Amino acid sequence: MIKVSVLGATGYAGIELVRLLTGHPAVAVTRLVSKSYAGQPLARVYPGFKNVLDITLEPLDVESAAADSDVIFTALPHGASKEIIPLLLGKNARVIDFSGDYRYNSAEVYEKWYGQPHSSPELLKQSVYGLCELHREEIARARLVGNPGCYTTCSILALAPLLAKKMIRADGVIIDAKSGVTGAGRTAALDYSFCECTENTRAYKIAAHRHTSEIEQELSLLAGEEIVLSFTPHLIPLKRGILATCYADLTAPRTAGEVLAVFKEYYKDEYFIRVYDEGDLPETNHVAGSNFVDIGLAVDARLNRVIVVACLDNIIKGAAGQAVQSMNIMFGLPETTGIGNAAFYL
Amino acid sequence: MIKVSVLGATGYAGIELVRLLTGHPAVAVTRLVSKSYAGQPLARVYPGFKNVLDITLEPLDVESAAADSDVIFTALPHGASKEIIPLLLGKNARVIDFSGDYRYNSAEVYEKWYGQPHSSPELLKQSVYGLCELHREEIARARLVGNPGCYTTCSILALAPLLAKKMIRADGVIIDAKSGVTGAGRTAALDYSFCECTENTRAYKIAAHRHTSEIEQELSLLAGEEIVLSFTPHLIPLKRGILATCYADLTAPRTAGEVLAVFKEYYKDEYFIRVYDEGDLPETNHVAGSNFVDIGLAVDARLNRVIVVACLDNIIKGAAGQAVQSMNIMFGLPETTGIGNAAFYL
Amino acid sequence: MIKVSVLGATGYAGIELVRLLTGHPAVAVTRLVSKSYAGQPLARVYPGFKNVLDITLEPLDVESAAADSDVIFTALPHGASKEIIPLLLGKNARVIDFSGDYRYNSAEVYEKWYGQPHSSPELLKQSVYGLCELHREEIARARLVGNPGCYTTCSILALAPLLAKKMIRADGVIIDAKSGVTGAGRTAALDYSFCECTENTRAYKIAAHRHTSEIEQELSLLAGEEIVLSFTPHLIPLKRGILATCYADLTAPRTAGEVLAVFKEYYKDEYFIRVYDEGDLPETNHVAGSNFVDIGLAVDARLNRVIVVACLDNIIKGAAGQAVQSMNIMFGLPETTGIGNAAFYL
Amino acid sequence: MIKVSVLGATGYAGIELVRLLTGHPAVAVTRLVSKSYAGQPLARVYPGFKNVLDITLEPLDVESAAADSDVIFTALPHGASKEIIPLLLGKNARVIDFSGDYRYNSAEVYEKWYGQPHSSPELLKQSVYGLCELHREEIARARLVGNPGCYTTCSILALAPLLAKKMIRADGVIIDAKSGVTGAGRTAALDYSFCECTENTRAYKIAAHRHTSEIEQELSLLAGEEIVLSFTPHLIPLKRGILATCYADLTAPRTAGEVLAVFKEYYKDEYFIRVYDEGDLPETNHVAGSNFVDIGLAVDARLNRVIVVACLDNIIKGAAGQAVQSMNIMFGLPETTGIGNAAFYL
């Protein structure tokens, strides 16, 4: 059994991770750390876990966590991870971090988007961007994985085949993404109150969302040239789900059938990526509750533009599920272990 | 592996059952029957199952189903089950039926509430009411189980300890239940359209809902006397969940702590029934996505009245999950097999 | 034109009141007071008002408010009203208060339910309970009106005819109420965040909600004897609406038609109270956005019990709309002025 | 008083129109026609109108409607309008049609997008596209107005200043729109059922939605050259609201402040169009329930791209409200009459 610790177990990404881990046949949950609720039973904070995982939340003890865990997931509030991770890596534990701090290859790009110097740039050399379908071999060897942001996996996978196969222009890429409210995390802010979110939708951080830099990093690698794109996030009134609508100009006229054939070939060995047939489009409830990324597309023949629609569950494949998938890779398990289930649908 | 067939696999209860069965380690899904979609891949109707369960839906073939299934779940539109079930029981298969037809002990009670004679009253003698916590031994031996209605399990378990221990009066019991919309099934009716349900709530079938008769049947057994009660269902704008608020007059003055002690004792060996502490009350998102029934209560000292609040997921413990639990009992598996998970919560 | 000031204009009840007042043909909004946002344009806090009411929020100036207002609405956080109201009453202004402080006839009852002595019990002698249909004449003369709580108007009107006509027993009355989340007010608490409220429902303050005391006060007056009842509030995932399901035992066997005839007679002159026909039941979207109270009922013949279902919009007839109705009465306007519209429905 | 008839009063657009008309001080609702419910009181279909508008629905009588109405609104199922409208225009009545049939200048464009020849192309010469802010003078004189589609007003107004002032390139315009479910109309289809829509979002009719042709027609007029663009509609789980995110490449580098100044100047006399300040963005709950169109924007300096976000209520400014606004123009009333209110917000 893989001994697992979760630091930041009571935020939304953290508790979703705990939920997945309790259903994972090869995991022994060793320690759940929560600064806010240290000393309390998990079931006092999240009654749904009573009888399933009767464990007491602990305060952070870096020494113990590093010493007796095979893998440590860090799902801490922004800024907290980078203080702790260098310490956690001291022993044998491998670390999968949910923050943005170890997603980058370049400390300069990080600094530009996060507004501060990177606190441990040397770790950036060894950290691996945890998008499993693209960095499988590196993840397998990694001691530190930067688990991707919730919008980024969706956007990157939606466009990867097109850039890898040079079927779209490098300029003119636009990603318009719609996310559920769990993406904001477990928060008491007025903006995320029920009455402010239900029956409402809004765009935010236009041309300013940090995930833009991650998406550009990965797509530039795939394209072999620098990609600069527009990324616009929106909040929609549901809990789980991201739908990204991605626009790009084709380099040559193609039908939707032709483009889909390229996607199906590119992803043919990927369990978690399902490419739809021509005429079909994904909906978030096809993936919510699962680790799948569903992709459909259409071609606007008048403009020779491809419009790709990709959906995933922002707290599973957009966070906790992908983290478990990385763990499975690291420990040589079938990638679907514990996360291969169908969507909730209802 | 238990060979399982599901008849009526594409309604909401049916597909939720399929979802649970795909995650069940001891089940081999042999056949999924859908009259509406026979011949189509399941994933064409429910894309969430692609890669998880790539199976083709079949038309009904009673002979084959009866011959090569260990257990057959019948989740058919109202009225269809009773035509088929007598035929299915001809071989070795055991049947778990989701309709109301085999939940009754008395053909007279059935006739009164369903407005027609029972088509196979002799089967009522052998059918068992599938509320696992109350009829475990009978279910273990049963060839035919009538899986309880969605509101009834919640209501019955909320009041069982009070009646079994004669702590409440037999008269004056009131159950006010609130249910999510999946309870209406997969339907194109205007009343269940998004615009008619969201931001709306309504009561319906006051003093006329069939589940009243099931609740009375079981509570009368527990009480050792005839119980006649008021049951009022309501529709609330969410997908999964039932919350039942149950009112009863205590036979002697008691504190909430005393009553809770009785509940905790009564259910102490039950994994799926979680009794809350004094001052805590369940919410449906503590149970939605799981097979748990959560119970809390308060005592109104001014009136010596106990108010019990019970929550469950109407399509899991209220339908598909309880059916799997019955199957586990029938086949000697731990009852939690495939259904012991925590709630989705998010 | 009636010169109106609103103290506490930026909470949910306050802003809903402002919305109604901007559509009122006989009102001149003189002053909107908000401690949190004093000095800011209303439209900066609530962009929906831009071009409709371009007014700047003011800090509280009791002297000015009392001096140049005909009526002052106080929709302040709990506890703040009673400090200010005695001062506001010094001049000619009439006051309509949204808090619980002036709803009571008895300082003892207030003290029992609010846990503190009443700060101005002498004002309780002159304050009038602002349920317009029951206290019309008193409201017309009142200088101080205690606007009823959101659940109470619904519950009281649902049962008033039955008690006034002595058709139900005084004991055994149970009110099971379901409310939308605007009832909690404009708050950043985790319990009212989107992710905690959507797809969720819960009961709270069982046998302990203050509205119980108001309901009992008014129903006891109507019945001519002391009424003690059970009141259970629940939160359901919608913004506007309360549905109260009220159970009572009939003193003699009656059909639903007979009981409805009594309701229709009792409320025959009331524009805002609509009694449904036999077989029809109200839904909250029939009233949300309007000042109507819709009432339907059924009789459980087996138990000789009447079940009344009443719906209203918790922030209109449950708060702001009733306050405007009181103002209309006070100033001799048709009661429907500014609030006679149909529900939003969509 | 303007004598008004509504044909198709019981669909969603129709009933919303009825709601607005009952609050309009200069309108006498003469006749409400509903084929499905002819002979029934309106309040039987929509209980929210009881006491507000106690009128009986009528079957269609073209002669009477044409003879005694000043204006006739036709909100009929697709395809039904064009049969009737030529007959309605025979007398003095002016017609405002909600279908797509009279929105076009060109019968060829209509035929291309609707797949059939136009049944009365000669009427297209006199019909006016009912986007009030752009065609005010023509509407004032029009006998037949084609009320714009729900997405189109939002999209057109979002981009009009940029094209009129030649600040963006004619190519590369992308509109990504998100709409609430009332846009689908009052329908019993499974796709619009509560369980299929809540907690779900989807894109549809990519590069194929008819509104594309309307948007292109109007923007081409404004630009003085042919505009061909991408328009992608999405369904989001709320009832009222459209948010359109519009992407375009600036012809010269500009700051958001500079672009906003152009918008504010262009719309400075428009009550219903509110342009936000730099850094602020609209949300649909700022406009839902009102006739306002709120516009905000950002500039992506890295790409010299402007991203405009526009919101409106799809059944008010996207349908019924704009129709009333056109009526106000036609009859020389202040445009805000009956529709100048603030958003519901809650």
mmCIF file with all atom_site columns, N, CA, C and O in Angstrom, chain A residues 102 104-105 107 117-127:
data_model
loop_
_atom_site.group_PDB
_atom_site.id
_atom_site.type_symbol
_atom_site.label_atom_id
_atom_site.label_alt_id
_atom_site.label_comp_id
_atom_site.label_asym_id
_atom_site.label_entity_id
_atom_site.label_seq_id
_atom_site.pdbx_PDB_ins_code
_atom_site.Cartn_x
_atom_site.Cartn_y
_atom_site.Cartn_z
_atom_site.occupancy
_atom_site.B_iso_or_equiv
_atom_site.pdbx_formal_charge
_atom_site.auth_seq_id
_atom_site.auth_comp_id
_atom_site.auth_asym_id
_atom_site.auth_atom_id
_atom_site.pdbx_PDB_model_num
ATOM 1  N N  . TYR A 1 102 ? 4.958  25.132 -8.753  1.00 0.00 ? 102 TYR A N  1
ATOM 2  C CA . TYR A 1 102 ? 5.911  24.219 -9.402  1.00 0.00 ? 102 TYR A CA 1
ATOM 3  C C  . TYR A 1 102 ? 5.409  23.739 -10.765 1.00 0.00 ? 102 TYR A C  1
ATOM 4  O O  . TYR A 1 102 ? 5.794  22.679 -11.238 1.00 0.00 ? 102 TYR A O  1
ATOM 5  N N  . TYR A 1 104 ? 5.826  25.600 -13.440 1.00 0.00 ? 104 TYR A N  1
ATOM 6  C CA . TYR A 1 104 ? 6.563  26.342 -14.463 1.00 0.00 ? 104 TYR A CA 1
ATOM 7  C C  . TYR A 1 104 ? 7.933  25.767 -14.781 1.00 0.00 ? 104 TYR A C  1
ATOM 8  O O  . TYR A 1 104 ? 8.605  25.221 -13.910 1.00 0.00 ? 104 TYR A O  1
ATOM 9  N N  . ASN A 1 105 ? 8.335  25.945 -16.030 1.00 0.00 ? 105 ASN A N  1
ATOM 10 C CA . ASN A 1 105 ? 9.700  25.625 -16.416 1.00 0.00 ? 105 ASN A CA 1
ATOM 11 C C  . ASN A 1 105 ? 10.591 26.845 -16.194 1.00 0.00 ? 105 ASN A C  1
ATOM 12 O O  . ASN A 1 105 ? 11.770 26.728 -15.892 1.00 0.00 ? 105 ASN A O  1
ATOM 13 N N  . ALA A 1 107 ? 11.448 30.398 -14.282 1.00 0.00 ? 107 ALA A N  1
ATOM 14 C CA . ALA A 1 107 ? 11.214 31.262 -13.118 1.00 0.00 ? 107 ALA A CA 1
ATOM 15 C C  . ALA A 1 107 ? 10.784 32.655 -13.569 1.00 0.00 ? 107 ALA A C  1
ATOM 16 O O  . ALA A 1 107 ? 10.043 33.339 -12.864 1.00 0.00 ? 107 ALA A O  1
ATOM 17 N N  . PRO A 1 117 ? 9.302  36.998 -7.047  1.00 0.00 ? 117 PRO A N  1
ATOM 18 C CA . PRO A 1 117 ? 10.318 36.035 -7.481  1.00 0.00 ? 117 PRO A CA 1
ATOM 19 C C  . PRO A 1 117 ? 9.950  34.636 -6.982  1.00 0.00 ? 117 PRO A C  1
ATOM 20 O O  . PRO A 1 117 ? 9.256  34.495 -5.977  1.00 0.00 ? 117 PRO A O  1
ATOM 21 N N  . HIS A 1 118 ? 10.441 33.619 -7.681  1.00 0.00 ? 118 HIS A N  1
ATOM 22 C CA . HIS A 1 118 ? 10.160 32.258 -7.239  1.00 0.00 ? 118 HIS A CA 1
ATOM 23 C C  . HIS A 1 118 ? 11.048 31.931 -6.044  1.00 0.00 ? 118 HIS A C  1
ATOM 24 O O  . HIS A 1 118 ? 12.250 32.179 -6.061  1.00 0.00 ? 118 HIS A O  1
ATOM 25 N N  . SER A 1 119 ? 10.455 31.390 -5.011  1.00 0.00 ? 119 SER A N  1
ATOM 26 C CA . SER A 1 119 ? 11.204 31.158 -3.779  1.00 0.00 ? 119 SER A CA 1
ATOM 27 C C  . SER A 1 119 ? 12.186 29.993 -3.863  1.00 0.00 ? 119 SER A C  1
ATOM 28 O O  . SER A 1 119 ? 13.116 29.911 -3.088  1.00 0.00 ? 119 SER A O  1
ATOM 29 N N  . SER A 1 120 ? 11.987 29.064 -4.781  1.00 0.00 ? 120 SER A N  1
ATOM 30 C CA . SER A 1 120 ? 12.947 27.954 -4.907  1.00 0.00 ? 120 SER A CA 1
ATOM 31 C C  . SER A 1 120 ? 13.121 27.568 -6.373  1.00 0.00 ? 120 SER A C  1
ATOM 32 O O  . SER A 1 120 ? 12.734 26.477 -6.781  1.00 0.00 ? 120 SER A O  1
ATOM 33 N N  . PRO A 1 121 ? 13.721 28.478 -7.147  1.00 0.00 ? 121 PRO A N  1
ATOM 34 C CA . PRO A 1 121 ? 13.845 28.242 -8.593  1.00 0.00 ? 121 PRO A CA 1
ATOM 35 C C  . PRO A 1 121 ? 14.616 26.979 -8.939  1.00 0.00 ? 121 PRO A C  1
ATOM 36 O O  . PRO A 1 121 ? 14.387 26.384 -9.996  1.00 0.00 ? 121 PRO A O  1
ATOM 37 N N  . GLU A 1 122 ? 15.498 26.564 -8.062  1.00 0.00 ? 122 GLU A N  1
ATOM 38 C CA . GLU A 1 122 ? 16.246 25.340 -8.375  1.00 0.00 ? 122 GLU A CA 1
ATOM 39 C C  . GLU A 1 122 ? 15.308 24.130 -8.409  1.00 0.00 ? 122 GLU A C  1
ATOM 40 O O  . GLU A 1 122 ? 15.517 23.194 -9.174  1.00 0.00 ? 122 GLU A O  1
ATOM 41 N N  . LEU A 1 123 ? 14.262 24.197 -7.629  1.00 0.00 ? 123 LEU A N  1
ATOM 42 C CA . LEU A 1 123 ? 13.293 23.094 -7.663  1.00 0.00 ? 123 LEU A CA 1
ATOM 43 C C  . LEU A 1 123 ? 12.517 23.075 -8.980  1.00 0.00 ? 123 LEU A C  1
ATOM 44 O O  . LEU A 1 123 ? 12.023 22.020 -9.392  1.00 0.00 ? 123 LEU A O  1
ATOM 45 N N  . LEU A 1 124 ? 12.419 24.239 -9.607  1.00 0.00 ? 124 LEU A N  1
ATOM 46 C CA . LEU A 1 124 ? 11.704 24.274 -10.879 1.00 0.00 ? 124 LEU A CA 1
ATOM 47 C C  . LEU A 1 124 ? 12.413 23.410 -11.919 1.00 0.00 ? 124 LEU A C  1
ATOM 48 O O  . LEU A 1 124 ? 11.800 22.928 -12.870 1.00 0.00 ? 124 LEU A O  1
ATOM 49 N N  . LYS A 1 125 ? 13.701 23.221 -11.760 1.00 0.00 ? 125 LYS A N  1
ATOM 50 C CA . LYS A 1 125 ? 14.435 22.411 -12.726 1.00 0.00 ? 125 LYS A CA 1
ATOM 51 C C  . LYS A 1 125 ? 14.015 20.944 -12.624 1.00 0.00 ? 125 LYS A C  1
ATOM 52 O O  . LYS A 1 125 ? 13.989 20.222 -13.624 1.00 0.00 ? 125 LYS A O  1
ATOM 53 N N  . GLN A 1 126 ? 13.685 20.524 -11.413 1.00 0.00 ? 126 GLN A N  1
ATOM 54 C CA . GLN A 1 126 ? 13.299 19.113 -11.271 1.00 0.00 ? 126 GLN A CA 1
ATOM 55 C C  . GLN A 1 126 ? 11.792 18.893 -11.270 1.00 0.00 ? 126 GLN A C  1
ATOM 56 O O  . GLN A 1 126 ? 11.326 17.783 -11.557 1.00 0.00 ? 126 GLN A O  1
ATOM 57 N N  . SER A 1 127 ? 11.025 19.923 -10.964 1.00 0.00 ? 127 SER A N  1
ATOM 58 C CA . SER A 1 127 ? 9.578  19.700 -10.917 1.00 0.00 ? 127 SER A CA 1
ATOM 59 C C  . SER A 1 127 ? 9.051  19.415 -12.314 1.00 0.00 ? 127 SER A C  1
ATOM 60 O O  . SER A 1 127 ? 9.585  19.883 -13.313 1.00 0.00 ? 127 SER A O  1
#
